[in-house]
PDB file of N, CA and C in Angstrom:
ATOM      1  N   MET A   1       0.877  -1.706   0.107  1.00  0.00           N
ATOM      2  CA  MET A   1      -0.432   0.378   0.224  1.00  0.00           C
ATOM      3  C   MET A   1       0.820   1.236  -0.446  1.00  0.00           C
ATOM      4  N   THR A   2       1.596   1.748   0.672  1.00  0.00           N
ATOM      5  CA  THR A   2       2.970   2.951   0.495  1.00  0.00           C
ATOM      6  C   THR A   2       3.076   2.973  -0.795  1.00  0.00           C
ATOM      7  N   GLU A   3       3.429   1.283  -1.751  1.00  0.00           N
ATOM      8  CA  GLU A   3       4.391   1.435  -2.282  1.00  0.00           C
ATOM      9  C   GLU A   3       2.762   3.048  -3.622  1.00  0.00           C
ATOM     10  N   ASP A   4       1.409   2.296  -4.129  1.00  0.00           N
ATOM     11  CA  ASP A   4       0.140   3.155  -4.426  1.00  0.00           C
ATOM     12  C   ASP A   4       0.601   4.536  -3.200  1.00  0.00           C
ATOM     13  N   VAL A   5       0.689   5.203  -2.371  1.00  0.00           N
ATOM     14  CA  VAL A   5       0.737   6.930  -2.285  1.00  0.00           C
ATOM     15  C   VAL A   5       1.720   7.041  -2.562  1.00  0.00           C
ATOM     16  N   GLN A   6       2.594   6.804  -2.547  1.00  0.00           N
ATOM     17  CA  GLN A   6       4.433   6.782  -3.779  1.00  0.00           C
ATOM     18  C   GLN A   6       3.401   7.607  -4.693  1.00  0.00           C
ATOM     19  N   MET A   7       3.673   6.326  -5.064  1.00  0.00           N
ATOM     20  CA  MET A   7       3.461   7.094  -6.590  1.00  0.00           C
ATOM     21  C   MET A   7       2.776   8.541  -6.949  1.00  0.00           C
ATOM     22  N   GLY A   8       1.216   7.733  -7.086  1.00  0.00           N
ATOM     23  CA  GLY A   8       0.547   8.782  -6.212  1.00  0.00           C
ATOM     24  C   GLY A   8       0.726  10.106  -5.772  1.00  0.00           C
ATOM     25  N   GLU A   9       1.657  10.091  -5.654  1.00  0.00           N
ATOM     26  CA  GLU A   9       2.093  11.905  -5.501  1.00  0.00           C
ATOM     27  C   GLU A   9       3.564  11.918  -6.400  1.00  0.00           C
ATOM     28  N   THR A  10       4.357  11.013  -6.745  1.00  0.00           N
ATOM     29  CA  THR A  10       4.683  11.883  -7.672  1.00  0.00           C
ATOM     30  C   THR A  10       4.388  12.570  -9.249  1.00  0.00           C
ATOM     31  N   GLN A  11       3.137  11.651  -9.201  1.00  0.00           N
ATOM     32  CA  GLN A  11       1.548  12.154 -10.777  1.00  0.00           C
ATOM     33  C   GLN A  11       1.134  13.373  -9.993  1.00  0.00           C
ATOM     34  N   ALA A  12       1.519  13.664  -8.562  1.00  0.00           N
ATOM     35  CA  ALA A  12       0.473  15.287  -8.575  1.00  0.00           C
ATOM     36  C   ALA A  12       0.532  16.354  -9.011  1.00  0.00           C
ATOM     37  N   ALA A  13       1.878  16.695  -9.112  1.00  0.00           N
ATOM     38  CA  ALA A  13       2.228  17.677 -10.158  1.00  0.00           C
ATOM     39  C   ALA A  13       2.431  17.345 -11.757  1.00  0.00           C
ATOM     40  N   PRO A  14       1.530  18.271 -12.097  1.00  0.00           N
ATOM     41  CA  PRO A  14       2.140  17.839 -13.509  1.00  0.00           C
ATOM     42  C   PRO A  14       3.265  18.961 -13.699  1.00  0.00           C
ATOM     43  N   PRO A  15       4.780  18.417 -14.686  1.00  0.00           N
ATOM     44  CA  PRO A  15       5.425  19.490 -15.494  1.00  0.00           C
ATOM     45  C   PRO A  15       5.049  20.351 -15.990  1.00  0.00           C
ATOM     46  N   PRO A  16       5.571  21.628 -16.362  1.00  0.00           N
ATOM     47  CA  PRO A  16       5.920  22.889 -15.956  1.00  0.00           C
ATOM     48  C   PRO A  16       5.334  23.380 -18.054  1.00  0.00           C
ATOM     49  N   ALA A  17       6.255  22.061 -18.691  1.00  0.00           N
ATOM     50  CA  ALA A  17       5.850  23.040 -19.979  1.00  0.00           C
ATOM     51  C   ALA A  17       3.909  22.294 -20.080  1.00  0.00           C
ATOM     52  N   ALA A  18       4.311  21.106 -19.582  1.00  0.00           N
ATOM     53  CA  ALA A  18       2.557  20.513 -19.410  1.00  0.00           C
ATOM     54  C   ALA A  18       1.762  21.883 -19.381  1.00  0.00           C
ATOM     55  N   ALA A  19       1.841  22.731 -18.636  1.00  0.00           N
ATOM     56  CA  ALA A  19       0.653  23.909 -17.686  1.00  0.00           C
ATOM     57  C   ALA A  19       0.699  24.789 -18.980  1.00  0.00           C
ATOM     58  N   VAL A  20       1.507  24.505 -19.604  1.00  0.00           N
ATOM     59  CA  VAL A  20       1.713  26.294 -21.210  1.00  0.00           C
ATOM     60  C   VAL A  20      -0.196  26.267 -21.220  1.00  0.00           C
ATOM     61  N   ALA A  21      -0.736  27.444 -22.224  1.00  0.00           N
ATOM     62  CA  ALA A  21      -2.117  27.413 -22.115  1.00  0.00           C
ATOM     63  C   ALA A  21      -0.957  27.092 -23.927  1.00  0.00           C
ATOM     64  N   ALA A  22      -2.295  26.864 -24.352  1.00  0.00           N
ATOM     65  CA  ALA A  22      -2.782  26.480 -25.694  1.00  0.00           C
ATOM     66  C   ALA A  22      -2.407  27.837 -26.957  1.00  0.00           C
ATOM     67  N   PRO A  23      -2.084  27.225 -28.028  1.00  0.00           N
ATOM     68  CA  PRO A  23      -1.643  28.769 -29.053  1.00  0.00           C
ATOM     69  C   PRO A  23      -3.238  29.403 -28.929  1.00  0.00           C
ATOM     70  N   ALA A  24      -2.877  30.446 -29.204  1.00  0.00           N
ATOM     71  CA  ALA A  24      -4.814  31.486 -29.801  1.00  0.00           C
ATOM     72  C   ALA A  24      -4.818  30.814 -30.927  1.00  0.00           C
ATOM     73  N   PRO A  25      -6.453  30.446 -30.947  1.00  0.00           N
ATOM     74  CA  PRO A  25      -6.868  29.821 -32.762  1.00  0.00           C
ATOM     75  C   PRO A  25      -6.396  31.489 -33.427  1.00  0.00           C
ATOM     76  N   SER A  26      -5.781  30.840 -35.284  1.00  0.00           N
ATOM     77  CA  SER A  26      -5.745  30.941 -35.941  1.00  0.00           C
ATOM     78  C   SER A  26      -7.251  32.266 -37.225  1.00  0.00           C
ATOM     79  N   THR A  27      -6.326  32.624 -37.876  1.00  0.00           N
ATOM     80  CA  THR A  27      -7.556  33.049 -37.853  1.00  0.00           C
ATOM     81  C   THR A  27      -9.003  32.063 -38.790  1.00  0.00           C
ATOM     82  N   LEU A  28      -7.781  31.936 -40.091  1.00  0.00           N
ATOM     83  CA  LEU A  28      -8.704  30.600 -40.585  1.00  0.00           C
ATOM     84  C   LEU A  28      -9.787  30.067 -39.758  1.00  0.00           C
ATOM     85  N   GLN A  29      -9.650  30.144 -38.895  1.00  0.00           N
ATOM     86  CA  GLN A  29     -10.435  28.955 -37.613  1.00  0.00           C
ATOM     87  C   GLN A  29     -11.020  30.154 -36.927  1.00  0.00           C
ATOM     88  N   HIS A  30     -10.806  31.246 -36.746  1.00  0.00           N
ATOM     89  CA  HIS A  30     -11.652  32.117 -36.275  1.00  0.00           C
ATOM     90  C   HIS A  30     -13.061  32.554 -37.329  1.00  0.00           C
ATOM     91  N   LEU A  31     -12.311  32.283 -38.589  1.00  0.00           N
ATOM     92  CA  LEU A  31     -13.346  32.969 -39.772  1.00  0.00           C
ATOM     93  C   LEU A  31     -14.982  31.365 -39.494  1.00  0.00           C
ATOM     94  N   LYS A  32     -13.931  30.677 -39.155  1.00  0.00           N
ATOM     95  CA  LYS A  32     -14.457  29.214 -39.933  1.00  0.00           C
ATOM     96  C   LYS A  32     -15.892  29.187 -38.844  1.00  0.00           C
ATOM     97  N   GLU A  33     -15.405  29.159 -37.368  1.00  0.00           N
ATOM     98  CA  GLU A  33     -16.157  30.072 -35.838  1.00  0.00           C
ATOM     99  C   GLU A  33     -17.344  30.831 -37.179  1.00  0.00           C
ATOM    100  N   ILE A  34     -16.684  31.841 -37.322  1.00  0.00           N
ATOM    101  CA  ILE A  34     -17.519  32.993 -37.829  1.00  0.00           C
ATOM    102  C   ILE A  34     -19.195  32.274 -38.504  1.00  0.00           C
ATOM    103  N   ALA A  35     -18.267  31.410 -39.681  1.00  0.00           N
ATOM    104  CA  ALA A  35     -19.089  31.091 -40.889  1.00  0.00           C
ATOM    105  C   ALA A  35     -20.091  30.103 -40.137  1.00  0.00           C
ATOM    106  N   ALA A  36     -19.339  29.090 -38.522  1.00  0.00           N
ATOM    107  CA  ALA A  36     -21.226  29.075 -37.743  1.00  0.00           C
ATOM    108  C   ALA A  36     -21.789  29.638 -36.898  1.00  0.00           C
ATOM    109  N   VAL A  37     -21.064  30.564 -37.012  1.00  0.00           N
ATOM    110  CA  VAL A  37     -21.966  31.443 -35.609  1.00  0.00           C
ATOM    111  C   VAL A  37     -23.643  31.177 -37.287  1.00  0.00           C
ATOM    112  N   ILE A  38     -22.854  32.358 -38.703  1.00  0.00           N
ATOM    113  CA  ILE A  38     -23.662  32.274 -39.298  1.00  0.00           C
ATOM    114  C   ILE A  38     -24.826  31.322 -39.340  1.00  0.00           C
ATOM    115  N   GLU A  39     -23.804  30.174 -39.930  1.00  0.00           N
ATOM    116  CA  GLU A  39     -24.968  29.581 -40.825  1.00  0.00           C
ATOM    117  C   GLU A  39     -26.071  28.374 -38.923  1.00  0.00           C
ATOM    118  N   ALA A  40     -25.805  29.054 -37.248  1.00  0.00           N
ATOM    119  CA  ALA A  40     -26.592  28.194 -37.117  1.00  0.00           C
ATOM    120  C   ALA A  40     -27.888  29.721 -37.090  1.00  0.00           C
ATOM    121  N   GLY A  41     -27.869  30.696 -37.292  1.00  0.00           N
ATOM    122  CA  GLY A  41     -28.331  32.644 -36.952  1.00  0.00           C
ATOM    123  C   GLY A  41     -29.011  32.148 -38.339  1.00  0.00           C
ATOM    124  N   SER A  42     -29.343  31.549 -39.589  1.00  0.00           N
ATOM    125  CA  SER A  42     -30.115  31.008 -40.390  1.00  0.00           C
ATOM    126  C   SER A  42     -31.736  30.490 -40.730  1.00  0.00           C
ATOM    127  N   LEU A  43     -30.369  29.833 -39.693  1.00  0.00           N
ATOM    128  CA  LEU A  43     -31.766  28.137 -39.925  1.00  0.00           C
ATOM    129  C   LEU A  43     -32.173  28.472 -39.015  1.00  0.00           C
ATOM    130  N   SER A  44     -31.969  29.123 -37.627  1.00  0.00           N
ATOM    131  CA  SER A  44     -33.019  29.446 -36.145  1.00  0.00           C
ATOM    132  C   SER A  44     -33.308  30.771 -36.906  1.00  0.00           C
ATOM    133  N   LYS A  45     -32.914  31.548 -37.811  1.00  0.00           N
ATOM    134  CA  LYS A  45     -33.737  33.005 -37.901  1.00  0.00           C
ATOM    135  C   LYS A  45     -33.281  33.499 -36.932  1.00  0.00           C
ATOM    136  N   GLU A  46     -32.838  33.126 -36.575  1.00  0.00           N
ATOM    137  CA  GLU A  46     -32.247  34.592 -35.298  1.00  0.00           C
ATOM    138  C   GLU A  46     -31.320  35.397 -35.630  1.00  0.00           C
ATOM    139  N   VAL A  47     -31.293  37.021 -35.484  1.00  0.00           N
ATOM    140  CA  VAL A  47     -31.144  38.127 -36.255  1.00  0.00           C
ATOM    141  C   VAL A  47     -30.413  38.383 -35.114  1.00  0.00           C
ATOM    142  N   ARG A  48     -30.006  37.800 -33.838  1.00  0.00           N
ATOM    143  CA  ARG A  48     -29.217  38.654 -32.593  1.00  0.00           C
ATOM    144  C   ARG A  48     -27.707  37.237 -32.756  1.00  0.00           C
ATOM    145  N   ARG A  49     -27.629  36.159 -33.609  1.00  0.00           N
ATOM    146  CA  ARG A  49     -25.986  35.196 -33.772  1.00  0.00           C
ATOM    147  C   ARG A  49     -25.865  35.939 -34.834  1.00  0.00           C
ATOM    148  N   ILE A  50     -26.136  37.197 -35.571  1.00  0.00           N
ATOM    149  CA  ILE A  50     -25.784  37.419 -37.628  1.00  0.00           C
ATOM    150  C   ILE A  50     -24.721  38.456 -37.186  1.00  0.00           C
ATOM    151  N   SER A  51     -26.117  39.375 -36.068  1.00  0.00           N
ATOM    152  CA  SER A  51     -24.898  40.817 -36.080  1.00  0.00           C
ATOM    153  C   SER A  51     -23.694  40.274 -35.106  1.00  0.00           C
ATOM    154  N   ARG A  52     -24.080  38.855 -34.818  1.00  0.00           N
ATOM    155  CA  ARG A  52     -22.431  39.455 -33.245  1.00  0.00           C
ATOM    156  C   ARG A  52     -21.990  38.468 -33.640  1.00  0.00           C
ATOM    157  N   ALA A  53     -22.127  38.239 -35.041  1.00  0.00           N
ATOM    158  CA  ALA A  53     -20.644  37.565 -36.675  1.00  0.00           C
ATOM    159  C   ALA A  53     -20.442  38.574 -37.071  1.00  0.00           C
ATOM    160  N   VAL A  54     -21.511  39.543 -37.884  1.00  0.00           N
ATOM    161  CA  VAL A  54     -20.937  41.383 -38.334  1.00  0.00           C
ATOM    162  C   VAL A  54     -19.623  41.553 -37.596  1.00  0.00           C
ATOM    163  N   ARG A  55     -20.446  41.583 -36.342  1.00  0.00           N
ATOM    164  CA  ARG A  55     -19.335  42.048 -34.897  1.00  0.00           C
ATOM    165  C   ARG A  55     -18.342  41.672 -34.584  1.00  0.00           C
ATOM    166  N   ARG A  56     -17.281  40.364 -35.215  1.00  0.00           N
ATOM    167  CA  ARG A  56     -16.512  39.674 -35.160  1.00  0.00           C
ATOM    168  C   ARG A  56     -15.834  40.076 -35.614  1.00  0.00           C
ATOM    169  N   THR A  57     -17.162  39.581 -37.377  1.00  0.00           N
ATOM    170  CA  THR A  57     -15.464  40.050 -38.546  1.00  0.00           C
ATOM    171  C   THR A  57     -15.463  40.636 -38.795  1.00  0.00           C
ATOM    172  N   VAL A  58     -15.812  42.669 -38.416  1.00  0.00           N
ATOM    173  CA  VAL A  58     -15.181  43.763 -37.618  1.00  0.00           C
ATOM    174  C   VAL A  58     -14.406  43.709 -37.170  1.00  0.00           C
ATOM    175  N   ALA A  59     -14.634  42.936 -36.450  1.00  0.00           N
ATOM    176  CA  ALA A  59     -12.717  43.086 -35.313  1.00  0.00           C
ATOM    177  C   ALA A  59     -11.781  42.219 -36.135  1.00  0.00           C
ATOM    178  N   LEU A  60     -12.184  40.810 -36.496  1.00  0.00           N
ATOM    179  CA  LEU A  60     -11.002  40.158 -37.665  1.00  0.00           C
ATOM    180  C   LEU A  60     -10.700  41.520 -38.334  1.00  0.00           C
ATOM    181  N   ARG A  61     -11.190  42.041 -38.947  1.00  0.00           N
ATOM    182  CA  ARG A  61     -10.487  42.436 -40.418  1.00  0.00           C
ATOM    183  C   ARG A  61      -9.193  43.044 -40.863  1.00  0.00           C
ATOM    184  N   ARG A  62      -8.591  43.554 -39.491  1.00  0.00           N
ATOM    185  CA  ARG A  62      -6.866  43.738 -39.707  1.00  0.00           C
ATOM    186  C   ARG A  62      -6.128  42.921 -39.575  1.00  0.00           C
ATOM    187  N   ARG A  63      -6.792  41.220 -38.909  1.00  0.00           N
ATOM    188  CA  ARG A  63      -5.590  40.887 -39.754  1.00  0.00           C
ATOM    189  C   ARG A  63      -6.162  40.191 -40.264  1.00  0.00           C
ATOM    190  N   LEU A  64      -6.899  40.074 -41.750  1.00  0.00           N
ATOM    191  CA  LEU A  64      -7.309  39.032 -42.932  1.00  0.00           C
ATOM    192  C   LEU A  64      -6.296  39.567 -43.459  1.00  0.00           C
ATOM    193  N   ALA A  65      -5.474  38.028 -44.362  1.00  0.00           N
ATOM    194  CA  ALA A  65      -4.124  37.692 -45.253  1.00  0.00           C
ATOM    195  C   ALA A  65      -5.291  36.966 -46.567  1.00  0.00           C
ATOM    196  N   ALA A  66      -4.440  37.760 -47.391  1.00  0.00           N
ATOM    197  CA  ALA A  66      -5.452  36.952 -49.085  1.00  0.00           C
ATOM    198  C   ALA A  66      -5.137  34.927 -48.898  1.00  0.00           C
ATOM    199  N   ARG A  67      -4.516  35.185 -47.814  1.00  0.00           N
ATOM    200  CA  ARG A  67      -3.505  33.787 -47.979  1.00  0.00           C
ATOM    201  C   ARG A  67      -5.216  33.663 -46.954  1.00  0.00           C
ATOM    202  N   ASP A  68      -5.495  33.584 -46.511  1.00  0.00           N
ATOM    203  CA  ASP A  68      -6.492  33.569 -44.565  1.00  0.00           C
ATOM    204  C   ASP A  68      -7.426  33.587 -46.163  1.00  0.00           C
ATOM    205  N   VAL A  69      -8.249  34.280 -47.214  1.00  0.00           N
ATOM    206  CA  VAL A  69      -9.325  34.634 -47.387  1.00  0.00           C
ATOM    207  C   VAL A  69      -9.916  33.557 -48.613  1.00  0.00           C
ATOM    208  N   SER A  70      -8.038  32.591 -48.747  1.00  0.00           N
ATOM    209  CA  SER A  70      -7.986  31.744 -49.946  1.00  0.00           C
ATOM    210  C   SER A  70      -8.182  30.373 -49.639  1.00  0.00           C
ATOM    211  N   ALA A  71      -7.516  30.086 -48.273  1.00  0.00           N
ATOM    212  CA  ALA A  71      -7.742  28.858 -47.755  1.00  0.00           C
ATOM    213  C   ALA A  71      -9.688  28.978 -47.017  1.00  0.00           C
ATOM    214  N   PHE A  72      -9.830  29.939 -46.436  1.00  0.00           N
ATOM    215  CA  PHE A  72     -11.307  29.911 -46.158  1.00  0.00           C
ATOM    216  C   PHE A  72     -12.533  29.939 -46.816  1.00  0.00           C
ATOM    217  N   LEU A  73     -12.039  30.661 -48.372  1.00  0.00           N
ATOM    218  CA  LEU A  73     -13.310  30.199 -49.799  1.00  0.00           C
ATOM    219  C   LEU A  73     -12.653  28.550 -49.829  1.00  0.00           C
ATOM    220  N   ALA A  74     -11.868  27.816 -49.853  1.00  0.00           N
ATOM    221  CA  ALA A  74     -11.602  27.643 -50.325  1.00  0.00           C
ATOM    222  C   ALA A  74     -12.731  25.936 -49.262  1.00  0.00           C
ATOM    223  N   PHE A  75     -12.370  26.231 -48.028  1.00  0.00           N
ATOM    224  CA  PHE A  75     -12.952  25.400 -46.701  1.00  0.00           C
ATOM    225  C   PHE A  75     -14.716  25.609 -47.287  1.00  0.00           C
ATOM    226  N   ALA A  76     -14.817  26.283 -47.089  1.00  0.00           N
ATOM    227  CA  ALA A  76     -16.392  26.952 -47.677  1.00  0.00           C
ATOM    228  C   ALA A  76     -17.753  27.092 -48.862  1.00  0.00           C
ATOM    229  N   LEU A  77     -16.411  26.914 -49.421  1.00  0.00           N
ATOM    230  CA  LEU A  77     -17.106  26.813 -51.369  1.00  0.00           C
ATOM    231  C   LEU A  77     -16.871  26.097 -52.196  1.00  0.00           C
ATOM    232  N   PRO A  78     -17.763  25.187 -52.678  1.00  0.00           N
ATOM    233  CA  PRO A  78     -17.474  23.939 -53.513  1.00  0.00           C
ATOM    234  C   PRO A  78     -16.572  24.353 -54.498  1.00  0.00           C
ATOM    235  N   ALA A  79     -15.330  23.680 -55.172  1.00  0.00           N
ATOM    236  CA  ALA A  79     -14.411  24.629 -56.110  1.00  0.00           C
ATOM    237  C   ALA A  79     -15.594  24.672 -57.940  1.00  0.00           C
ATOM    238  N   SER A  80     -16.184  23.760 -57.826  1.00  0.00           N
ATOM    239  CA  SER A  80     -17.184  24.359 -59.052  1.00  0.00           C
ATOM    240  C   SER A  80     -18.463  25.083 -59.242  1.00  0.00           C
ATOM    241  N   SER A  81     -18.851  25.671 -57.615  1.00  0.00           N
ATOM    242  CA  SER A  81     -19.836  26.644 -57.752  1.00  0.00           C
ATOM    243  C   SER A  81     -19.416  27.821 -57.837  1.00  0.00           C
ATOM    244  N   ASP A  82     -20.808  28.892 -57.860  1.00  0.00           N
ATOM    245  CA  ASP A  82     -19.880  29.547 -59.013  1.00  0.00           C
ATOM    246  C   ASP A  82     -19.525  30.691 -58.238  1.00  0.00           C
ATOM    247  N   ALA A  83     -19.782  30.873 -56.616  1.00  0.00           N
ATOM    248  CA  ALA A  83     -19.174  32.342 -56.064  1.00  0.00           C
ATOM    249  C   ALA A  83     -17.974  31.414 -56.046  1.00  0.00           C
ATOM    250  N   TYR A  84     -17.833  30.611 -56.259  1.00  0.00           N
ATOM    251  CA  TYR A  84     -15.867  30.348 -56.492  1.00  0.00           C
ATOM    252  C   TYR A  84     -15.909  30.664 -57.031  1.00  0.00           C
ATOM    253  N   SER A  85     -15.894  30.347 -57.548  1.00  0.00           N
ATOM    254  CA  SER A  85     -15.085  31.348 -59.386  1.00  0.00           C
ATOM    255  C   SER A  85     -15.118  32.598 -59.401  1.00  0.00           C
ATOM    256  N   ARG A  86     -16.766  32.763 -58.669  1.00  0.00           N
ATOM    257  CA  ARG A  86     -16.299  34.874 -59.095  1.00  0.00           C
ATOM    258  C   ARG A  86     -15.116  35.466 -58.271  1.00  0.00           C
ATOM    259  N   LEU A  87     -15.357  34.312 -56.640  1.00  0.00           N
ATOM    260  CA  LEU A  87     -14.734  35.735 -55.920  1.00  0.00           C
ATOM    261  C   LEU A  87     -13.283  35.240 -55.225  1.00  0.00           C
ATOM    262  N   THR A  88     -12.269  33.928 -56.256  1.00  0.00           N
ATOM    263  CA  THR A  88     -11.495  33.423 -56.803  1.00  0.00           C
ATOM    264  C   THR A  88     -10.486  34.401 -57.045  1.00  0.00           C
ATOM    265  N   PRO A  89     -10.603  34.832 -58.476  1.00  0.00           N
ATOM    266  CA  PRO A  89      -9.608  35.351 -58.929  1.00  0.00           C
ATOM    267  C   PRO A  89      -9.663  36.978 -58.645  1.00  0.00           C
ATOM    268  N   LEU A  90     -10.503  37.808 -57.536  1.00  0.00           N
ATOM    269  CA  LEU A  90     -10.193  38.703 -57.135  1.00  0.00           C
ATOM    270  C   LEU A  90      -9.416  39.033 -56.662  1.00  0.00           C
ATOM    271  N   LEU A  91      -9.065  38.200 -55.970  1.00  0.00           N
ATOM    272  CA  LEU A  91      -7.728  37.550 -54.505  1.00  0.00           C
ATOM    273  C   LEU A  91      -6.394  37.714 -54.706  1.00  0.00           C
ATOM    274  N   PRO A  92      -5.698  38.255 -54.283  1.00  0.00           N
ATOM    275  CA  PRO A  92      -4.647  37.757 -55.210  1.00  0.00           C
ATOM    276  C   PRO A  92      -3.752  36.591 -54.847  1.00  0.00           C
ATOM    277  N   LYS A  93      -3.169  35.743 -56.573  1.00  0.00           N
ATOM    278  CA  LYS A  93      -2.243  34.383 -55.933  1.00  0.00           C
ATOM    279  C   LYS A  93      -0.932  33.870 -54.867  1.00  0.00           C
ATOM    280  N   VAL A  94      -1.351  33.625 -54.287  1.00  0.00           N
ATOM    281  CA  VAL A  94      -1.057  33.053 -52.685  1.00  0.00           C
ATOM    282  C   VAL A  94      -0.742  31.644 -53.154  1.00  0.00           C
ATOM    283  N   LYS A  95       0.912  30.627 -52.380  1.00  0.00           N
ATOM    284  CA  LYS A  95       1.305  30.352 -52.316  1.00  0.00           C
ATOM    285  C   LYS A  95       1.369  29.402 -50.661  1.00  0.00           C
ATOM    286  N   PHE A  96       1.140  28.006 -50.584  1.00  0.00           N
ATOM    287  CA  PHE A  96       0.160  28.348 -49.058  1.00  0.00           C
ATOM    288  C   PHE A  96       1.466  27.566 -48.597  1.00  0.00           C
TER     289      PHE A  96
END
């Protein structure tokens, strides 16, 4: 029984590297979350959710880069869609 107690004491304190917080979400992840909020708001017809998404988009606007917008379009729209074919030429060519 004393061995169990000793093992429990050694495992109690996590190492300092494990205590570091996760990195902040990327701009692309923020765009995906905003799209989810808009989708949920449009399905339930809640103006409050859509206005929240607009506020989050305005806050994110300064950090947007062509790379982020291009990746989001590739995520959100099928490559064969009319919207995708109209929007992608407006973006500068980006290497991933």
